[in-house]
Amino acid sequence: MADRFDLTSVVEASEVLNASLDLDFVLNNLLLVAMSRLLVGRGVVLLAEHERAAARAGNPPGFWVAAAKGPLGLPLGAPVEVGAPEGVAEGDAVPEALRARGVALLLPIVHDGRAVGLVGLGRKATGAPFEPREVAFARSLVGVAAAAVHNARVAGQLQRVNLDLAARVQELDTLFELARAFAATLDRADALKLLGYTLMGQFLAERHAVLLRPSESAPYEVAAARGVRLDAAALDALAPLRDGVEGAAVEVLRAHGLALALPLRLQRGVLGLLLVGPRATGRPFTEADRAFLTALGTLALTSVERAGLVEARIEKERLEEEMRLARSIQERLLPSDLPRSANLDLAALALASRHVAGDYFDLLPLPGDRLLVAVADVSGKGTPAALLMANVQAMLRLQAHDFGDGADLAAATARINRVVCENTEATAFITFFWGVLDTATGRLRYVNAGHNPPRLVRADGAVEPLEAGGLILGVLPHVRYEEGETALAPGDLLALYTDGVTEALSPADEEYTEDRLDAALVRHRARAADALLAAVRDDVRAWADGRPFGDDLTLLVLKRTA
């Protein structure tokens, strides 16, 4: 019968051990061969901590239990803080941590001159000490097993690397598909919903929240949440996070059952925060998980930003369409051609400070060589102001339709005021001036409802403001108005205007004022109406010195020629 410690036994064991790249198979068979040949009832294989896959960074160097048989009390994976012996350790030379577990013989697994592991064996079943030939056999067995252990570990590491690469490829594929999904999403709510579904499906994290803010200086707002309620104090504690979680933020996460807080960055800085609860499986998040979640959150944040830009563009286009519609309404309200009169020289100017003005003027020929002249300034801008202007024009023309030579302008103004009060909001009002001019005699009857007093400039340069009337339209429904009367002699002119003229600002924030308007009208009174109007317009522009007009500007000039 062959000696169980002869060279043939070592060779046979080597062939078995080197036939596999499965580390567990190699280690367990190494123990089985050693224990059966040496007749021991317990054995353990320790691998060096620095060789261990996913080594725990920061721990002191040591070993961990890779395989064990018999009553050692050493669970697999447990750390064992022992040093590697110079050679074979036996009896009292075995470190106390292992000797207390019944290890009587300790042999290093050496590869490329360094100890990659230890094989520990218990006492012999007979109680006798190990014979030199037994120790020599064990040393030879461990020596030939070193290459098998190294190869199996390298194969295991390669397998793990391949698995990690496959996982990374899968994550990249997932991110690519999600990027396409987020790119196709133009709605903020849909983007946040997709993020929530991915968190639940990919990570089994039902508790999560997304915090967003327009800039780093603005506070966070909860854009989406599931299973989490954050108050203002919690949002304030989370606002300073840039990289890791620290300070009060740690308590916020703990109090709300959250596992991660990941800042989300765009070019403008940290504009989002992704809060994620624990997995339903209890498995902790790895660094790769954190990187994936950060990329996922950034995709969602980019999609939300893009959705906001799309919404802003749609809103801008809607407003532009509203402005176009309002401008179209307004253009239909203003006279396209000025009336012709043998006794009057007429000119009109209307400049809108924006797309749509709140100013209105009208010139309406009446029977008997009479002319209805009106100017108004509607509060507000845009479509509401344009529609209110349309109502004013409709009421004005309805009243003027039945105007006889002795029509009561004051009563008609009161009726217009009541209609405005009944059909508009309390914040809507109108300054309004209108009058009826007899072009043959120059007689002018008028009512001024809170409007800038038109300037009657006599041929000799005297200026008379037309102020008779009453309160602006749209404030109180039951208001009485006073009718004023004057006359234009040949050479006199009447200038009707809105406050955009007199309130035009210089670069020094000084208003143009009625005094400057009077001076310009007097200075150019001898000119024809259109030349006079152009001169006043140029004077106002020179005063503004390139500064945009802050309000609509309307100027109407009537000059009696004969």
Coordinates of C-alpha atoms in Angstrom, one line a residue:
M1 CA 0.0 0.0 0.0
A2 CA 1.4 3.4 -1.0
D3 CA 2.4 5.8 1.8
R4 CA -0.3 8.5 2.1
F5 CA 2.5 11.1 2.3
D6 CA 4.5 10.1 -0.7
L7 CA 5.1 12.3 -3.8
T8 CA 2.4 10.5 -5.8
S9 CA -0.2 11.8 -3.3
V10 CA 1.0 15.3 -3.7
V11 CA 0.9 15.1 -7.5
E12 CA -2.6 13.6 -7.5
A13 CA -3.8 16.4 -5.2
S14 CA -2.1 19.0 -7.4
E15 CA -3.9 17.6 -10.5
V16 CA -7.3 17.8 -8.7
L17 CA -6.7 21.3 -7.4
N18 CA -5.3 22.8 -10.6
A19 CA -8.1 21.2 -12.7
S20 CA -10.6 23.9 -11.5
L21 CA -10.7 27.7 -11.5
D22 CA -13.5 27.7 -8.9
L23 CA -12.0 29.1 -5.7
D24 CA -14.4 27.4 -3.4
F25 CA -13.7 24.1 -5.0
V26 CA -9.9 24.6 -4.7
L27 CA -10.0 25.6 -1.1
N28 CA -12.5 23.0 0.1
N29 CA -10.6 20.2 -1.7
L30 CA -7.3 21.5 -0.3
L31 CA -8.8 21.2 3.2
L32 CA -10.3 17.8 2.5
V33 CA -7.0 16.3 1.2
A34 CA -5.0 17.8 4.1
M35 CA -7.4 16.8 6.8
S36 CA -7.9 13.3 5.5
R37 CA -4.2 12.6 5.0
L38 CA -3.2 14.1 8.4
L39 CA -6.3 12.7 10.2
V40 CA -7.4 16.1 11.7
G41 CA -11.0 17.1 12.4
R42 CA -10.9 20.8 11.7
G43 CA -9.3 23.1 9.2
V44 CA -9.5 26.7 7.9
V45 CA -8.2 28.6 4.9
L46 CA -7.6 32.4 5.4
L47 CA -7.0 34.7 2.5
A48 CA -5.1 38.0 2.8
E49 CA -7.3 41.0 3.2
H50 CA -5.5 43.0 0.5
E51 CA -6.3 40.2 -2.0
R52 CA -10.0 40.1 -1.1
A53 CA -12.4 41.3 -3.7
A54 CA -14.0 44.5 -2.7
A55 CA -11.5 45.0 0.1
R56 CA -12.8 47.1 3.0
A57 CA -10.7 50.3 2.6
G58 CA -9.3 51.7 5.9
N59 CA -9.2 48.4 7.8
P60 CA -5.9 47.2 9.3
P61 CA -4.2 44.4 7.3
G62 CA -5.3 40.9 8.2
F63 CA -7.1 37.8 6.8
W64 CA -10.6 36.6 6.3
V65 CA -12.1 33.2 6.4
A66 CA -12.5 31.8 2.9
A67 CA -13.1 28.1 3.8
A68 CA -13.6 26.2 7.0
K69 CA -14.5 22.7 8.2
G70 CA -15.0 21.4 11.7
P71 CA -15.9 23.2 14.9
L72 CA -13.8 26.3 14.6
G73 CA -16.4 28.9 15.3
L74 CA -15.2 31.0 12.3
P75 CA -18.0 31.9 9.9
L76 CA -17.2 32.4 6.2
G77 CA -16.2 36.0 5.5
A78 CA -15.3 36.7 9.1
P79 CA -12.1 38.9 9.5
V80 CA -9.2 37.4 11.5
E81 CA -6.5 39.8 12.6
V82 CA -3.3 37.7 12.5
G83 CA 0.0 38.2 10.9
A84 CA 1.6 35.8 8.3
P85 CA 4.3 33.5 9.9
E86 CA 7.7 33.3 8.3
G87 CA 7.2 29.6 7.7
V88 CA 5.3 26.7 9.2
A89 CA 3.9 27.5 12.7
E90 CA 3.1 24.7 15.1
G91 CA 1.9 24.5 18.6
D92 CA 2.6 27.6 20.6
A93 CA 4.0 29.3 17.5
V94 CA 0.4 29.5 16.1
P95 CA -1.1 33.0 16.8
E96 CA -3.4 33.1 19.8
A97 CA -6.4 34.1 17.7
L98 CA -6.2 30.8 15.9
R99 CA -4.7 28.6 18.6
A100 CA -7.8 29.4 20.7
R101 CA -9.9 28.0 17.9
G102 CA -8.1 24.7 18.0
V103 CA -5.6 25.3 15.2
A104 CA -2.4 23.4 15.9
L105 CA -0.6 23.8 12.5
L106 CA -0.4 26.9 10.4
L107 CA 1.1 27.0 6.9
P108 CA 1.4 30.1 4.7
I109 CA 0.2 30.0 1.1
V110 CA 3.0 31.8 -0.7
H111 CA 2.8 33.0 -4.3
D112 CA 5.4 35.2 -6.0
G113 CA 7.2 35.6 -2.7
R114 CA 4.3 36.9 -0.6
A115 CA 1.8 35.3 1.6
V116 CA -1.6 35.3 -0.1
G117 CA -3.3 33.1 2.5
L118 CA -2.9 30.7 5.5
V119 CA -4.0 27.1 6.0
G120 CA -4.7 26.2 9.6
L121 CA -5.2 22.6 10.7
G122 CA -6.4 21.3 14.0
R123 CA -4.8 18.6 16.2
K124 CA -4.6 15.0 15.0
A125 CA -7.4 12.7 16.0
T126 CA -4.9 10.5 17.8
G127 CA -3.7 13.4 19.9
A128 CA -0.1 12.8 18.8
P129 CA 2.0 15.6 17.6
F130 CA 2.6 16.1 13.9
E131 CA 5.5 14.0 12.5
P132 CA 8.2 15.8 10.4
R133 CA 7.0 13.8 7.3
E134 CA 3.4 15.0 7.9
V135 CA 4.5 18.6 8.2
A136 CA 6.6 18.1 5.0
F137 CA 3.6 16.7 3.2
A138 CA 1.3 19.5 4.4
R139 CA 4.0 22.1 3.3
S140 CA 4.3 20.4 -0.2
L141 CA 0.5 20.2 -0.5
V142 CA 0.0 23.9 0.3
G143 CA 2.9 24.8 -2.0
V144 CA 1.4 23.1 -5.0
A145 CA -2.0 24.5 -4.1
A146 CA -0.7 28.1 -4.1
A147 CA -0.7 28.3 -7.8
A148 CA -4.2 26.8 -8.0
V149 CA -5.4 29.3 -5.3
H150 CA -3.8 32.2 -7.2
N151 CA -5.3 31.1 -10.6
A152 CA -8.7 30.6 -9.1
R153 CA -8.6 34.0 -7.5
V154 CA -7.5 35.7 -10.7
A155 CA -10.2 33.9 -12.6
G156 CA -12.7 35.0 -9.9
Q157 CA -11.5 38.5 -10.2
L158 CA -11.8 38.4 -14.0
Q159 CA -15.3 37.0 -13.6
R160 CA -16.2 39.8 -11.2
V161 CA -14.7 42.3 -13.6
N162 CA -16.7 40.9 -16.4
L163 CA -19.8 40.9 -14.4
D164 CA -19.1 44.5 -13.4
L165 CA -18.5 45.4 -17.0
A166 CA -21.7 43.7 -18.0
A167 CA -23.5 45.6 -15.3
R168 CA -21.9 48.9 -16.4
V169 CA -22.9 48.2 -20.0
Q170 CA -26.4 47.4 -18.9
E171 CA -26.5 50.7 -16.9
L172 CA -25.2 52.6 -19.9
D173 CA -27.8 51.0 -22.1
T174 CA -30.4 51.8 -19.5
L175 CA -29.2 55.4 -19.3
F176 CA -29.2 55.7 -23.1
E177 CA -32.8 54.5 -23.3
L178 CA -33.7 56.8 -20.5
A179 CA -32.0 59.7 -22.2
R180 CA -34.0 59.1 -25.3
A181 CA -37.2 58.9 -23.2
F182 CA -36.3 62.1 -21.3
A183 CA -35.4 63.9 -24.6
A184 CA -38.9 63.0 -26.0
T185 CA -40.6 64.4 -22.9
L186 CA -41.5 68.0 -23.1
D187 CA -43.7 68.1 -20.0
R188 CA -42.2 68.7 -16.6
A189 CA -44.7 66.4 -14.8
D190 CA -44.0 63.6 -17.2
A191 CA -40.2 63.9 -16.8
L192 CA -40.5 63.7 -13.0
K193 CA -42.9 60.8 -13.3
L194 CA -40.5 58.9 -15.5
L195 CA -37.7 59.5 -12.9
G196 CA -40.0 58.1 -10.1
Y197 CA -40.9 55.0 -12.1
T198 CA -37.2 54.4 -12.8
L199 CA -36.2 54.7 -9.1
M200 CA -38.9 52.2 -8.2
G201 CA -38.2 49.8 -11.0
Q202 CA -34.4 49.9 -11.2
F203 CA -33.6 50.3 -7.5
L204 CA -36.8 49.2 -5.7
A205 CA -36.7 52.5 -3.9
E206 CA -40.3 53.6 -3.2
R207 CA -39.5 56.5 -1.0
H208 CA -37.9 59.4 -2.9
A209 CA -38.2 63.1 -3.5
V210 CA -36.9 65.6 -6.1
L211 CA -36.1 69.1 -5.0
L212 CA -35.6 71.9 -7.6
R213 CA -34.7 75.6 -7.6
P214 CA -34.1 78.1 -10.4
S215 CA -30.7 79.2 -9.1
E216 CA -28.3 78.4 -6.3
S217 CA -29.4 81.4 -4.3
A218 CA -33.0 80.5 -4.5
P219 CA -34.7 78.1 -2.0
Y220 CA -35.5 74.5 -2.9
E221 CA -39.1 73.5 -3.7
V222 CA -40.4 69.9 -3.7
A223 CA -41.0 69.1 -7.4
A224 CA -42.0 65.5 -6.8
A225 CA -42.2 63.2 -3.8
R226 CA -43.3 59.7 -2.8
G227 CA -43.5 58.7 0.8
V228 CA -41.6 61.8 1.9
R229 CA -42.8 65.1 3.4
L230 CA -40.3 67.9 3.8
D231 CA -41.1 71.1 5.7
A232 CA -39.3 74.4 5.2
A233 CA -36.8 73.7 7.9
A234 CA -35.8 70.4 6.2
L235 CA -35.4 72.2 2.8
D236 CA -33.2 74.9 4.4
A237 CA -31.0 72.2 5.9
L238 CA -30.6 70.5 2.6
A239 CA -29.9 73.7 0.6
P240 CA -26.2 74.0 1.2
L241 CA -25.4 70.4 -0.1
R242 CA -22.7 70.4 -2.8
D243 CA -21.0 67.0 -2.6
G244 CA -21.3 64.8 0.5
V245 CA -24.0 64.8 3.2
E246 CA -23.0 66.5 6.4
G247 CA -24.2 68.5 9.3
A248 CA -28.0 69.0 9.7
A249 CA -28.6 67.3 6.4
V250 CA -27.7 64.0 8.0
E251 CA -30.4 64.4 10.6
V252 CA -32.9 65.3 7.9
L253 CA -32.2 62.1 6.0
R254 CA -32.4 60.0 9.1
A255 CA -35.6 61.6 10.3
H256 CA -37.3 61.0 6.9
G257 CA -36.0 57.5 6.3
L258 CA -33.8 58.5 3.4
A259 CA -30.6 56.8 2.4
L260 CA -29.1 59.2 -0.2
A261 CA -29.0 62.9 -1.0
L262 CA -27.4 63.5 -4.4
P263 CA -26.8 67.1 -5.7
L264 CA -27.8 67.6 -9.4
R265 CA -25.6 70.0 -11.3
L266 CA -26.1 72.0 -14.5
Q267 CA -24.0 74.8 -15.8
R268 CA -25.7 77.3 -13.5
G269 CA -24.7 75.2 -10.4
V270 CA -26.5 72.8 -8.1
L271 CA -30.1 73.3 -9.1
G272 CA -31.5 70.0 -7.9
L273 CA -31.4 67.4 -5.1
L274 CA -32.4 63.8 -5.5
L275 CA -33.4 62.1 -2.3
V276 CA -33.7 58.3 -2.3
G277 CA -34.9 56.0 0.4
P278 CA -33.5 52.5 1.1
R279 CA -34.0 49.6 -1.3
A280 CA -36.8 47.2 -0.6
T281 CA -34.2 44.4 -0.6
G282 CA -32.1 46.2 2.1
R283 CA -29.0 46.0 -0.1
P284 CA -26.9 49.1 0.3
F285 CA -26.1 51.5 -2.5
T286 CA -22.7 51.2 -4.1
E287 CA -20.6 53.9 -5.6
A288 CA -21.7 52.7 -9.0
D289 CA -25.3 53.1 -7.9
R290 CA -24.6 56.6 -6.7
A291 CA -23.0 57.5 -10.1
F292 CA -26.0 56.0 -12.0
L293 CA -28.5 57.8 -9.8
T294 CA -26.7 61.1 -10.2
A295 CA -26.7 60.6 -14.0
L296 CA -30.3 59.7 -13.9
G297 CA -31.2 62.7 -11.8
T298 CA -29.2 65.0 -14.1
L299 CA -31.1 63.6 -17.1
A300 CA -34.4 64.4 -15.4
L301 CA -33.2 67.9 -14.4
T302 CA -32.2 68.6 -17.9
S303 CA -35.5 67.4 -19.2
V304 CA -37.3 69.6 -16.7
E305 CA -35.2 72.6 -17.7
R306 CA -35.9 71.9 -21.4
A307 CA -39.6 71.5 -20.7
G308 CA -39.6 74.9 -18.9
L309 CA -37.9 76.5 -22.0
V310 CA -40.5 74.9 -24.3
E311 CA -43.3 76.2 -22.0
A312 CA -41.8 79.7 -22.0
R313 CA -41.5 79.6 -25.7
I314 CA -45.1 78.5 -26.1
E315 CA -46.2 81.2 -23.7
K316 CA -44.1 83.8 -25.6
E317 CA -45.7 82.8 -28.9
R318 CA -49.1 83.0 -27.2
L319 CA -48.4 86.5 -26.0
E320 CA -47.1 87.5 -29.4
E321 CA -50.2 86.2 -31.0
E322 CA -52.3 88.1 -28.4
M323 CA -50.3 91.2 -29.2
R324 CA -50.8 90.7 -32.9
L325 CA -54.5 90.3 -32.4
A326 CA -54.7 93.3 -30.1
R327 CA -52.7 95.4 -32.5
S328 CA -55.0 94.3 -35.3
I329 CA -58.0 95.4 -33.2
Q330 CA -56.4 98.7 -32.4
E331 CA -55.5 99.5 -36.0
R332 CA -59.1 99.0 -37.0
L333 CA -60.2 101.5 -34.3
L334 CA -58.0 104.4 -35.3
P335 CA -59.0 106.4 -38.4
S336 CA -57.2 105.2 -41.5
D337 CA -57.7 108.5 -43.3
L338 CA -58.3 111.9 -41.7
P339 CA -61.4 113.8 -42.8
R340 CA -61.1 116.6 -45.3
S341 CA -62.4 120.1 -44.5
A342 CA -62.0 123.4 -46.3
N343 CA -61.7 125.2 -43.0
L344 CA -59.4 122.8 -41.1
D345 CA -55.9 121.5 -41.4
L346 CA -55.6 118.2 -39.6
A347 CA -52.6 116.0 -38.6
A348 CA -52.4 113.0 -36.2
L349 CA -49.6 110.9 -34.6
A350 CA -50.0 107.7 -32.6
L351 CA -46.8 105.9 -31.3
A352 CA -47.2 102.8 -29.2
S353 CA -44.6 102.2 -26.4
R354 CA -45.1 98.5 -26.9
H355 CA -46.8 96.3 -29.4
V356 CA -50.2 97.6 -28.4
A357 CA -51.1 101.1 -27.2
G358 CA -53.7 102.1 -24.6
D359 CA -54.4 105.4 -26.5
Y360 CA -57.3 106.1 -28.8
F361 CA -58.3 109.0 -30.9
D362 CA -61.2 109.5 -33.4
L363 CA -62.3 112.1 -36.0
L364 CA -65.9 111.6 -37.1
P365 CA -67.6 113.9 -39.6
L366 CA -71.2 114.9 -38.6
P367 CA -74.0 116.4 -40.6
G368 CA -74.0 120.2 -40.9
D369 CA -70.2 120.8 -41.4
R370 CA -69.5 119.5 -37.9
L371 CA -66.6 117.3 -36.8
L372 CA -66.6 115.0 -33.7
V373 CA -63.1 114.9 -32.2
A374 CA -62.1 112.5 -29.4
V375 CA -59.0 111.3 -27.5
A376 CA -58.8 108.8 -24.8
D377 CA -56.2 106.9 -22.7
V378 CA -57.2 103.4 -21.5
S379 CA -55.6 102.0 -18.4
G380 CA -53.5 98.9 -19.0
K381 CA -51.9 97.4 -22.1
G382 CA -52.4 94.5 -24.4
T383 CA -55.6 92.8 -25.5
P384 CA -57.7 93.9 -22.5
A385 CA -56.9 97.6 -23.2
A386 CA -57.6 97.1 -26.9
L387 CA -61.0 95.5 -26.2
L388 CA -61.9 98.3 -23.8
M389 CA -60.9 100.8 -26.5
A390 CA -63.2 99.0 -28.9
N391 CA -66.0 99.4 -26.4
V392 CA -65.3 103.1 -26.0
Q393 CA -65.4 103.6 -29.8
A394 CA -68.6 101.7 -30.1
M395 CA -70.3 103.7 -27.4
L396 CA -68.9 107.0 -28.8
R397 CA -70.2 106.3 -32.3
L398 CA -73.5 105.0 -31.0
Q399 CA -74.0 108.3 -29.1
A400 CA -72.7 110.4 -32.0
H401 CA -75.1 108.7 -34.5
D402 CA -78.0 110.7 -33.1
F403 CA -76.1 113.9 -32.4
G404 CA -78.1 116.9 -33.5
D405 CA -76.8 120.4 -33.4
G406 CA -77.9 120.8 -29.8
A407 CA -77.0 117.3 -28.5
D408 CA -76.2 117.2 -24.8
L409 CA -72.6 116.2 -24.6
A410 CA -72.6 116.1 -20.8
A411 CA -75.5 113.7 -20.6
A412 CA -74.0 111.5 -23.3
T413 CA -70.7 111.4 -21.4
A414 CA -72.6 110.3 -18.2
R415 CA -74.2 107.4 -20.2
I416 CA -70.8 106.3 -21.5
N417 CA -69.4 106.4 -18.0
R418 CA -72.3 104.2 -16.6
V419 CA -71.7 101.6 -19.3
V420 CA -68.0 101.5 -18.6
C421 CA -68.6 101.1 -14.8
E422 CA -71.1 98.3 -15.4
N423 CA -69.0 96.3 -17.8
T424 CA -65.4 96.6 -16.6
E425 CA -63.4 95.7 -13.5
A426 CA -62.8 98.3 -10.8
T427 CA -59.2 98.7 -11.9
A428 CA -60.1 99.6 -15.5
F429 CA -60.7 103.3 -16.2
I430 CA -60.4 105.8 -19.1
T431 CA -59.4 109.4 -19.4
F432 CA -61.5 110.8 -22.1
F433 CA -62.0 114.1 -24.0
W434 CA -64.5 114.7 -26.8
G435 CA -66.0 117.6 -28.5
V436 CA -68.1 118.7 -31.5
L437 CA -66.5 121.4 -33.7
D438 CA -68.5 123.5 -36.1
T439 CA -65.9 123.8 -38.9
A440 CA -67.8 126.8 -40.5
T441 CA -68.0 129.0 -37.3
G442 CA -65.2 127.5 -35.2
R443 CA -67.6 126.9 -32.3
L444 CA -66.4 124.0 -30.1
R445 CA -68.5 122.3 -27.4
Y446 CA -66.6 119.7 -25.4
V447 CA -66.5 117.5 -22.2
N448 CA -63.2 116.6 -20.5
A449 CA -63.5 113.4 -18.4
G450 CA -60.2 113.5 -16.5
H451 CA -58.0 113.7 -19.5
N452 CA -55.0 115.9 -20.1
P453 CA -56.5 119.3 -21.0
P454 CA -56.1 119.9 -24.7
R455 CA -54.2 123.1 -25.6
L456 CA -56.1 125.8 -27.5
V457 CA -53.3 128.0 -29.0
R458 CA -54.4 131.3 -30.3
A459 CA -52.9 133.0 -33.3
D460 CA -51.2 135.5 -31.0
G461 CA -49.5 132.7 -28.9
A462 CA -51.9 132.7 -26.0
V463 CA -52.6 129.2 -24.6
E464 CA -56.0 128.1 -23.1
P465 CA -56.4 124.6 -21.6
L466 CA -59.8 123.0 -22.1
E467 CA -60.6 121.6 -18.6
A468 CA -64.4 121.6 -18.2
G469 CA -65.9 118.2 -17.7
G470 CA -65.6 115.9 -14.7
L471 CA -64.3 112.6 -13.3
I472 CA -62.5 110.0 -15.4
L473 CA -64.7 107.2 -16.9
G474 CA -65.2 103.9 -15.0
V475 CA -64.8 105.0 -11.4
L476 CA -68.3 105.9 -10.2
P477 CA -71.4 105.1 -12.1
H478 CA -73.5 108.1 -11.2
V479 CA -71.4 111.2 -12.1
R480 CA -72.5 114.5 -13.6
Y481 CA -70.4 116.1 -16.2
E482 CA -70.1 119.8 -17.2
E483 CA -70.0 120.9 -20.9
G484 CA -67.5 123.5 -21.9
E485 CA -67.6 125.8 -24.9
T486 CA -65.1 127.9 -26.8
A487 CA -64.3 128.9 -30.4
L488 CA -61.4 128.6 -32.8
A489 CA -60.7 131.8 -34.8
P490 CA -58.8 131.6 -38.1
G491 CA -55.1 130.9 -37.2
D492 CA -55.9 129.2 -33.9
L493 CA -55.0 125.6 -33.4
L494 CA -56.2 122.8 -31.0
A495 CA -53.7 120.2 -29.8
L496 CA -55.1 117.0 -28.2
Y497 CA -52.6 114.7 -26.6
T498 CA -52.1 111.8 -24.1
D499 CA -49.8 111.9 -21.2
G500 CA -47.1 109.9 -23.1
V501 CA -46.2 113.3 -24.6
T502 CA -45.9 115.4 -21.4
E503 CA -44.4 112.5 -19.3
A504 CA -41.7 111.5 -21.7
L505 CA -38.5 111.2 -19.7
S506 CA -35.1 112.7 -20.4
P507 CA -31.9 110.6 -19.5
A508 CA -31.9 112.5 -16.2
D509 CA -35.5 111.3 -15.4
E510 CA -37.1 114.7 -16.0
E511 CA -40.5 114.9 -17.6
Y512 CA -41.2 116.9 -20.8
T513 CA -44.2 118.7 -19.0
E514 CA -47.1 120.7 -20.4
D515 CA -45.0 123.9 -20.2
R516 CA -42.5 122.5 -22.8
L517 CA -45.4 121.3 -24.9
D518 CA -47.0 124.8 -24.8
A519 CA -43.7 126.4 -25.7
A520 CA -43.2 124.0 -28.7
L521 CA -46.8 124.6 -29.9
V522 CA -46.4 128.4 -29.6
R523 CA -43.0 128.4 -31.3
H524 CA -44.3 126.5 -34.3
R525 CA -47.9 127.7 -34.5
A526 CA -47.5 129.4 -37.8
R527 CA -46.7 126.1 -39.5
A528 CA -49.1 123.8 -41.3
A529 CA -50.6 121.1 -39.1
D530 CA -48.4 118.2 -40.2
A531 CA -45.3 120.3 -40.0
L532 CA -46.2 121.6 -36.6
L533 CA -46.9 118.0 -35.4
A534 CA -43.5 116.8 -36.8
A535 CA -41.7 119.7 -35.0
V536 CA -43.4 118.8 -31.6
R537 CA -42.6 115.1 -32.2
D538 CA -38.9 115.9 -32.9
D539 CA -38.8 118.2 -29.8
V540 CA -40.1 115.3 -27.6
R541 CA -37.6 112.9 -29.1
A542 CA -34.7 115.3 -28.6
W543 CA -35.8 115.7 -25.0
A544 CA -35.8 111.9 -24.5
D545 CA -32.4 111.8 -26.2
G546 CA -32.7 108.1 -27.4
R547 CA -34.5 106.9 -24.3
P548 CA -37.5 104.7 -25.2
F549 CA -40.9 106.2 -24.4
G550 CA -42.4 104.7 -21.2
D551 CA -46.0 105.2 -22.4
D552 CA -48.0 105.5 -25.5
L553 CA -47.8 108.8 -27.3
T554 CA -50.7 110.4 -29.2
L555 CA -50.9 113.9 -30.6
L556 CA -53.7 115.3 -32.7
V557 CA -53.6 118.8 -34.2
L558 CA -56.6 120.8 -35.7
K559 CA -55.7 124.2 -37.2
R560 CA -58.5 126.5 -38.4
T561 CA -57.4 128.0 -41.7
A562 CA -60.3 130.3 -42.7

